[in-house]
Coordinates of C-alpha atoms (C1' of nucleotides) in Angstrom, one line a residue:
Chain A
M18 CA 145.4 135.1 98.2
Q19 CA 145.4 132.6 101.2
D20 CA 141.6 133.5 101.3
T21 CA 140.2 130.6 99.1
K22 CA 142.4 128.1 100.7
D23 CA 141.0 129.0 104.1
R24 CA 137.5 129.1 102.8
I25 CA 138.0 125.6 101.4
V26 CA 139.2 124.2 104.6
S27 CA 136.4 125.9 106.6
L28 CA 133.8 124.7 104.3
A29 CA 135.3 121.3 104.3
D30 CA 135.2 121.4 108.4
Q31 CA 131.4 122.4 108.4
L32 CA 130.7 119.5 105.8
I33 CA 132.5 116.9 107.8
K34 CA 130.6 117.9 111.0
S35 CA 127.2 118.2 109.4
R36 CA 127.3 115.3 106.8
G37 CA 130.3 113.2 107.4
Y38 CA 133.6 112.8 105.6
N39 CA 132.3 110.2 102.9
A40 CA 129.2 112.0 102.3
F41 CA 130.5 115.3 101.1
S42 CA 132.1 115.8 97.6
Y43 CA 134.3 118.6 96.1
K44 CA 131.0 119.8 94.3
D45 CA 129.8 120.8 97.8
I46 CA 132.7 123.0 98.2
S47 CA 133.3 124.3 94.6
D48 CA 129.5 125.3 94.2
P49 CA 129.0 127.7 97.1
L50 CA 132.5 129.1 96.6
E51 CA 132.0 129.6 93.0
I52 CA 135.1 127.9 91.9
K53 CA 135.9 124.9 90.1
N54 CA 136.6 121.4 91.4
A55 CA 140.2 121.5 90.0
A56 CA 140.8 124.7 92.1
I57 CA 140.3 122.6 95.2
H58 CA 142.7 119.9 93.9
Y59 CA 145.3 122.7 93.3
H60 CA 145.3 123.6 97.0
F61 CA 144.7 120.0 98.3
P62 CA 145.8 117.3 95.8
T63 CA 143.7 114.7 97.4
K64 CA 140.6 114.6 99.6
T65 CA 143.0 113.0 102.2
D66 CA 144.9 116.2 102.2
L67 CA 141.9 118.3 102.7
G68 CA 140.8 116.0 105.6
V69 CA 144.1 116.4 107.2
A70 CA 144.1 120.0 106.9
V71 CA 140.9 120.3 108.5
I72 CA 142.0 118.2 111.6
D73 CA 145.2 120.4 111.7
V74 CA 143.4 123.7 111.9
E75 CA 141.1 122.2 114.7
L76 CA 144.3 121.0 116.7
Q77 CA 145.9 124.4 116.3
Q78 CA 142.7 126.3 117.4
F79 CA 142.2 123.9 120.4
M80 CA 146.0 124.4 121.5
A81 CA 145.5 128.2 121.1
S82 CA 142.4 128.3 123.0
T83 CA 143.3 126.1 125.8
G84 CA 146.6 127.9 126.1
K85 CA 145.0 131.3 126.7
L86 CA 142.8 129.8 129.5
A87 CA 145.7 128.3 131.3
A88 CA 145.8 130.7 134.2
Q89 CA 142.1 130.4 135.0
P90 CA 140.7 128.2 137.6
E91 CA 140.0 124.7 136.3
D92 CA 136.1 124.8 136.5
K93 CA 136.3 127.9 134.2
Q94 CA 138.6 126.0 131.9
L95 CA 136.3 122.9 131.6
K96 CA 133.3 125.4 131.2
F97 CA 135.2 126.4 127.9
L98 CA 135.1 123.0 126.8
F99 CA 131.3 122.6 127.5
D100 CA 130.6 125.8 125.8
T101 CA 132.6 124.7 122.7
F102 CA 130.2 121.8 122.4
S103 CA 127.1 123.7 123.3
R104 CA 127.8 126.0 120.5
K105 CA 128.1 123.1 117.9
N106 CA 124.9 121.7 119.5
K107 CA 123.1 125.0 118.7
E108 CA 124.4 124.9 115.0
G109 CA 123.2 121.3 114.6
L110 CA 126.8 120.1 114.2
V111 CA 128.6 117.1 115.7
C112 CA 132.3 117.2 116.7
L113 CA 135.3 116.1 114.4
M114 CA 135.7 113.0 116.6
G115 CA 132.0 112.2 116.6
S116 CA 131.9 112.5 112.9
L117 CA 135.1 110.7 111.9
S118 CA 135.4 107.9 114.4
P119 CA 132.3 105.8 112.9
D120 CA 134.0 105.9 109.4
Y121 CA 137.5 105.3 111.0
E122 CA 138.0 102.0 109.1
T123 CA 137.2 103.4 105.7
L124 CA 139.6 106.4 106.3
P125 CA 143.1 106.7 104.7
E126 CA 145.9 106.1 107.2
P127 CA 147.1 109.8 107.3
L128 CA 143.6 110.8 108.5
Q129 CA 143.4 108.0 110.9
D130 CA 146.8 109.2 112.5
K131 CA 145.5 112.7 112.8
I132 CA 142.3 111.7 114.5
T133 CA 144.5 109.9 117.0
D134 CA 146.7 113.0 117.6
L135 CA 143.5 115.0 118.2
S136 CA 141.9 112.5 120.5
S137 CA 145.1 112.4 122.6
A138 CA 145.4 115.9 123.0
I139 CA 141.9 116.4 124.1
L140 CA 142.1 113.6 126.5
E141 CA 145.4 114.9 127.9
W142 CA 144.1 118.4 128.3
T143 CA 140.9 117.3 130.1
S144 CA 142.7 114.9 132.3
G145 CA 145.3 117.5 133.5
C146 CA 142.2 120.0 134.1
L147 CA 140.3 117.5 136.1
E148 CA 143.4 116.4 138.0
R149 CA 144.3 120.0 139.1
G150 CA 140.8 121.0 139.6
R151 CA 140.2 118.1 141.9
E152 CA 143.3 118.9 144.0
K153 CA 142.1 122.4 144.5
G154 CA 138.5 121.0 145.6
L155 CA 136.9 122.5 142.4
F156 CA 135.7 119.0 141.3
R157 CA 134.8 115.9 143.3
F158 CA 135.0 112.5 141.7
E159 CA 136.6 108.9 142.4
G160 CA 139.1 107.1 140.1
E161 CA 141.8 108.1 137.8
P162 CA 141.4 111.7 136.3
S163 CA 142.2 110.4 132.8
D164 CA 139.5 107.8 133.2
R165 CA 137.1 110.6 134.3
A166 CA 138.3 112.7 131.4
L167 CA 137.4 109.8 129.1
L168 CA 133.9 109.8 130.5
V169 CA 133.3 113.5 130.0
I170 CA 134.6 113.5 126.6
S171 CA 132.5 110.5 125.7
N172 CA 129.4 112.3 126.9
L173 CA 130.0 115.5 125.1
L174 CA 130.7 113.7 121.9
A175 CA 127.7 111.4 122.2
S176 CA 125.4 114.2 123.3
L177 CA 125.8 116.0 120.1
L178 CA 125.0 112.9 118.0
L179 CA 122.0 111.9 120.2
S180 CA 120.8 115.5 120.0
R181 CA 120.5 115.1 116.2
V182 CA 118.4 112.1 116.5
M183 CA 116.2 113.0 119.6
G184 CA 116.2 116.8 119.7
S185 CA 118.7 119.4 120.8
K186 CA 117.4 119.5 124.5
V187 CA 119.2 116.2 125.0
F188 CA 122.6 117.9 125.1
G189 CA 121.6 119.9 128.1
R190 CA 120.1 116.8 129.9
I191 CA 123.1 115.0 129.5
T192 CA 125.7 117.7 130.3
H193 CA 123.8 118.7 133.4
Q194 CA 124.0 115.2 135.0
L195 CA 127.6 115.2 133.8
L196 CA 128.6 118.3 135.7
R197 CA 126.7 117.2 138.7
D198 CA 128.5 114.0 138.9
L199 CA 131.7 116.0 138.8
G200 CA 130.6 117.9 141.7
A201 CA 131.2 121.2 139.7
G202 CA 129.6 124.3 140.4
K203 CA 128.7 123.2 143.9
Chain B
M28 CA 114.5 80.6 100.1
Q29 CA 114.6 83.1 102.8
D30 CA 118.1 82.4 103.4
T31 CA 119.7 84.9 100.7
K32 CA 117.5 87.7 102.0
D33 CA 118.5 87.2 105.6
R34 CA 122.2 86.9 104.7
I35 CA 121.9 90.4 102.8
V36 CA 120.3 92.1 105.9
S37 CA 123.0 90.4 108.3
L38 CA 125.8 91.5 106.1
A39 CA 124.4 95.1 105.6
D40 CA 124.1 95.3 109.5
Q41 CA 127.9 94.4 109.8
L42 CA 128.8 96.8 107.2
I43 CA 127.0 99.7 108.6
K44 CA 128.5 99.0 112.1
S45 CA 131.8 98.6 110.6
R46 CA 132.1 101.1 107.9
G47 CA 129.0 103.4 107.8
Y48 CA 125.8 103.6 105.7
N49 CA 127.3 105.9 103.1
A50 CA 130.7 104.1 102.8
F51 CA 129.4 100.5 102.0
S52 CA 128.0 99.5 98.5
Y53 CA 126.1 96.6 97.2
K54 CA 129.3 95.1 96.0
D55 CA 130.3 94.7 99.5
I56 CA 127.4 92.3 99.8
S57 CA 127.2 90.7 96.4
D58 CA 130.7 89.7 96.2
P59 CA 131.0 87.7 99.5
L60 CA 127.4 86.1 98.9
E61 CA 128.5 85.3 95.4
I62 CA 125.5 86.9 94.0
K63 CA 124.9 89.8 91.5
N64 CA 124.0 93.3 92.7
A65 CA 120.6 92.9 90.9
A66 CA 119.9 89.9 93.3
I67 CA 120.1 92.6 96.2
H68 CA 117.7 94.9 94.4
Y69 CA 115.3 92.0 93.9
H70 CA 114.9 91.8 97.7
F71 CA 115.4 95.5 98.5
P72 CA 114.6 97.8 95.6
T73 CA 116.6 100.7 97.1
K74 CA 119.5 100.9 99.6
T75 CA 117.0 102.8 101.7
D76 CA 114.6 99.7 101.9
L77 CA 117.8 97.7 102.9
G78 CA 118.7 100.2 105.6
V79 CA 115.4 100.1 107.2
A80 CA 115.2 96.4 107.2
V81 CA 118.4 96.3 109.1
I82 CA 117.0 98.7 111.7
D83 CA 113.8 96.7 111.7
V84 CA 115.7 93.6 112.7
E85 CA 117.8 95.3 115.3
L86 CA 114.6 96.8 116.8
Q87 CA 112.7 93.3 116.9
Q88 CA 115.8 91.6 118.5
F89 CA 116.1 94.2 121.1
M90 CA 112.5 93.8 121.9
A91 CA 112.7 90.0 122.1
S92 CA 115.9 90.0 124.3
T93 CA 114.5 92.5 126.9
G94 CA 111.1 90.9 126.9
K95 CA 112.8 87.7 127.9
L96 CA 114.8 89.6 130.8
A97 CA 111.7 91.5 132.3
A98 CA 111.5 89.1 135.3
Q99 CA 115.1 89.5 136.4
P100 CA 116.3 92.0 138.8
E101 CA 117.1 95.5 137.1
D102 CA 120.9 95.2 137.7
K103 CA 120.9 92.1 135.8
Q104 CA 118.9 93.6 133.0
L105 CA 121.2 96.6 132.8
K106 CA 124.2 94.1 132.7
F107 CA 122.5 92.7 129.6
L108 CA 122.7 96.0 127.8
F109 CA 126.3 96.3 128.8
D110 CA 127.2 93.1 127.6
T111 CA 125.5 93.7 124.3
F112 CA 127.9 96.8 123.8
S113 CA 130.8 94.8 125.2
R114 CA 130.4 92.2 122.7
K115 CA 130.2 94.7 119.8
N116 CA 133.5 96.3 121.2
K117 CA 135.4 93.1 121.0
E118 CA 134.3 92.7 117.3
G119 CA 135.4 96.1 116.5
L120 CA 132.1 97.3 115.7
V121 CA 130.0 100.5 116.8
C122 CA 126.3 100.6 117.6
L123 CA 123.7 101.3 114.8
M124 CA 122.9 104.6 116.6
G125 CA 126.8 105.4 116.6
S126 CA 127.1 104.7 113.1
L127 CA 123.9 106.3 111.8
S128 CA 123.6 109.4 113.9
P129 CA 126.7 111.4 112.4
D130 CA 125.3 110.9 108.9
Y131 CA 121.7 111.5 109.9
E132 CA 121.2 114.6 107.9
T133 CA 122.3 112.7 104.7
L134 CA 120.0 109.8 105.1
P135 CA 116.6 109.5 103.5
E136 CA 113.4 110.2 105.5
P137 CA 112.3 106.7 106.1
L138 CA 115.7 105.8 107.6
Q139 CA 115.7 108.8 109.8
D140 CA 112.2 107.9 111.1
K141 CA 113.5 104.5 111.9
I142 CA 116.5 105.6 113.8
T143 CA 114.2 107.9 115.9
D144 CA 111.9 104.6 116.7
L145 CA 115.0 102.7 117.6
S146 CA 116.5 105.5 119.9
S147 CA 113.0 106.1 121.7
A148 CA 112.6 102.2 122.3
I149 CA 116.1 101.9 123.8
L150 CA 115.7 105.1 125.8
E151 CA 112.4 104.1 127.3
W152 CA 113.5 100.5 128.1
T153 CA 116.6 101.9 129.9
S154 CA 114.7 104.7 131.8
G155 CA 112.2 102.2 133.0
C156 CA 115.0 99.8 134.1
L157 CA 116.7 102.6 136.2
E158 CA 113.5 103.8 137.6
R159 CA 112.4 100.3 138.9
G160 CA 116.0 99.5 140.0
R161 CA 116.5 102.6 141.9
E162 CA 113.0 102.0 143.8
K163 CA 114.4 98.6 144.7
G164 CA 117.6 100.0 146.0
L165 CA 119.7 98.4 143.4
F166 CA 120.9 101.6 142.0
R167 CA 121.7 105.0 143.4
F168 CA 121.7 108.4 141.5
E169 CA 120.1 111.6 141.5
G170 CA 117.8 113.3 139.0
E171 CA 115.3 111.9 136.5
P172 CA 115.6 108.2 135.5
S173 CA 115.0 109.3 131.8
D174 CA 117.9 111.8 132.0
R175 CA 120.3 109.3 133.7
A176 CA 119.3 106.7 131.0
L177 CA 120.3 109.2 128.4
L178 CA 123.6 109.6 130.0
V179 CA 124.1 105.7 130.1
I180 CA 123.4 105.3 126.4
S181 CA 125.4 108.2 125.6
N182 CA 128.5 106.6 127.3
L183 CA 127.8 103.1 125.6
L184 CA 127.5 104.6 122.3
A185 CA 130.6 106.8 122.6
S186 CA 132.6 104.2 124.3
L187 CA 132.6 102.1 121.1
L188 CA 133.5 104.9 118.9
L189 CA 136.3 106.1 121.1
S190 CA 137.4 102.4 121.3
R191 CA 138.1 102.6 117.7
V192 CA 140.3 105.6 117.8
M193 CA 142.2 105.0 121.2
G194 CA 142.1 101.5 121.6
S195 CA 139.5 98.9 122.9
K196 CA 140.7 99.2 126.6
V197 CA 138.8 102.5 126.5
F198 CA 135.5 100.9 126.7
G199 CA 136.0 99.1 129.9
R200 CA 137.5 102.3 131.4
I201 CA 134.4 104.3 130.5
T202 CA 131.8 101.6 131.6
H203 CA 133.6 101.0 134.8
Q204 CA 133.1 104.5 135.9
L205 CA 129.6 104.7 134.5
L206 CA 128.5 101.6 136.8
R207 CA 130.5 103.1 139.7
D208 CA 128.3 106.4 139.3
L209 CA 125.0 104.3 139.3
G210 CA 126.0 102.6 142.5
A211 CA 125.4 99.4 140.8
G212 CA 127.0 96.2 141.9
K213 CA 127.8 97.7 145.4
Chain C
dT15 C1' 100.6 70.0 81.5
dT16 C1' 100.3 74.5 81.4
dG17 C1' 100.5 78.7 83.8
dT18 C1' 102.4 81.6 87.2
dT19 C1' 105.4 82.9 90.7
dT20 C1' 109.9 82.9 92.8
dA21 C1' 114.5 83.9 92.9
dC22 C1' 117.6 85.1 90.6
dT23 C1' 121.5 86.6 86.0
dT24 C1' 122.7 89.4 82.2
dA25 C1' 123.6 93.4 80.5
dC26 C1' 122.8 97.6 80.6
dT27 C1' 122.0 103.1 82.1
dT28 C1' 122.8 107.3 84.5
dA29 C1' 124.9 109.9 87.7
dC30 C1' 128.5 111.6 90.0
dA31 C1' 132.9 111.0 92.5
dA32 C1' 138.0 111.9 92.6
dG33 C1' 141.5 113.0 90.1
dT34 C1' 144.7 115.1 86.1
dA35 C1' 146.9 117.6 82.0
dA36 C1' 147.1 121.5 79.6
dG37 C1' 146.3 126.3 79.2
dT38 C1' 145.9 131.3 80.7
dA39 C1' 145.8 135.8 83.1
dA40 C1' 147.7 138.3 86.7
dT41 C1' 151.3 139.0 89.9
dT42 C1' 156.2 138.8 91.5
dT43 C1' 161.1 138.0 90.8
dT44 C1' 165.3 138.8 88.3
Chain D
dA6 C1' 161.4 143.5 80.0
dA7 C1' 161.7 138.7 80.6
dA8 C1' 161.2 134.7 83.2
dA9 C1' 159.1 132.4 86.5
dT10 C1' 155.5 131.4 89.9
dT11 C1' 150.6 131.5 91.6
dA12 C1' 145.7 130.7 91.5
dC13 C1' 143.1 129.3 89.1
dT14 C1' 139.9 127.2 84.5
dT15 C1' 138.8 124.2 80.6
dA16 C1' 138.0 119.8 79.5
dC17 C1' 139.0 115.8 80.2
dT18 C1' 139.5 110.3 82.2
dT19 C1' 138.6 106.6 85.1
dG20 C1' 136.1 104.2 88.4
dT21 C1' 132.3 103.2 90.8
dA22 C1' 127.7 103.8 92.8
dA23 C1' 122.6 102.9 92.6
dG24 C1' 119.3 101.2 89.9
dT25 C1' 116.6 98.9 85.7
dA26 C1' 114.7 96.0 82.0
dA27 C1' 114.6 91.9 80.1
dG28 C1' 115.4 87.1 80.3
dT29 C1' 115.7 82.4 82.5
dA30 C1' 115.6 78.1 85.3
dA31 C1' 113.2 75.8 88.8
dA32 C1' 109.4 75.2 91.9
dC33 C1' 104.6 75.4 92.6
dA34 C1' 99.7 75.7 91.6
dA35 C1' 95.5 75.0 88.6

DNA sequence: TTGTTTACTTACTTACAAGTAAGTAATTTT
DNA sequence: AAAATTACTTACTTGTAAGTAAGTAAACAA
């Protein structure tokens, strides 16, 4: 069955987003799934392989979700991005980038490369969304769309981190300002 | 000598900002300082004690630096905050909050409490700075100063994280937009 | 000058992490 | 029916982490 393999990836994903890559061990996966640690090594020979698989799944889900939304107006599309982060905030999780980037220097190269891929994909999508949205008058902002996209992503990422430390209401306070600055929903 | 103790804290600070709290070990400190790991335990019985000391020093330095700037105009004061982060960016480091918040759930309680203290101090100072600056016409923004402060801190924190992954130019691209949105330096 | 404190080292312990080699039971292929 | 593959388990190994108990050399205090 593909079942166990999927469950391992899914649990690893949760663990990275809740405790960080360096802070979780195979035991955190084998115990709840009631399997042995060697079973994880059967599916993912090294922890690096598991980490890469987690990012791969995230990237594929991102591509699939945004692909389905492509026909919608850009403010709706951007709302999808905000909703994704809002959901994570409610679960007390941070995003993959927010979890992995502080540890970036300690991560094996294949993982570093995957993180770069993921960040590029998110940045490109957001840039395109903002650019087309501004052309249609759905957003109002100055400067390059790619720079503004960077600012949006930066805020979403950090609002999850700060919510952990300062309380979950912080997320809404930050994103509210962010959307106002974009002239969205006006 | 206080010398060794200070060097331990200083190295631990660098290690947390470059590799993360869970990813550094006493060996990373004892080797370069050419002491034994037991020497670190003499000054800091547990790793938690060392982590707390690192945040304490950061908090004291922050208080001292901002105290000295209190008489200056608020745009100059805010520039100090940006410069602090810009320096870290050039060294390839992230800020303490950026490094510790993803691992927050895995950290011992005394450390969690200290992080909360640090975040409160930075948020309060930035809020005050923005509020007084807006009254004087140095800044232009809508909404509560404390909400806007949250946005500023969020961006500074995340711009260091994203710079790691996407290249150090990202920092300038984000902060430039940020300052423009504040109507600073106009 | 003797006793105590400071700042360590030496030499451990305990725990747990990632990873592996060899075996097995069930399913699938030939 | 026999052979091979899949999805594991059992039982390790190796490495490294935090932490500790006991000893020591130098400085200082009585």
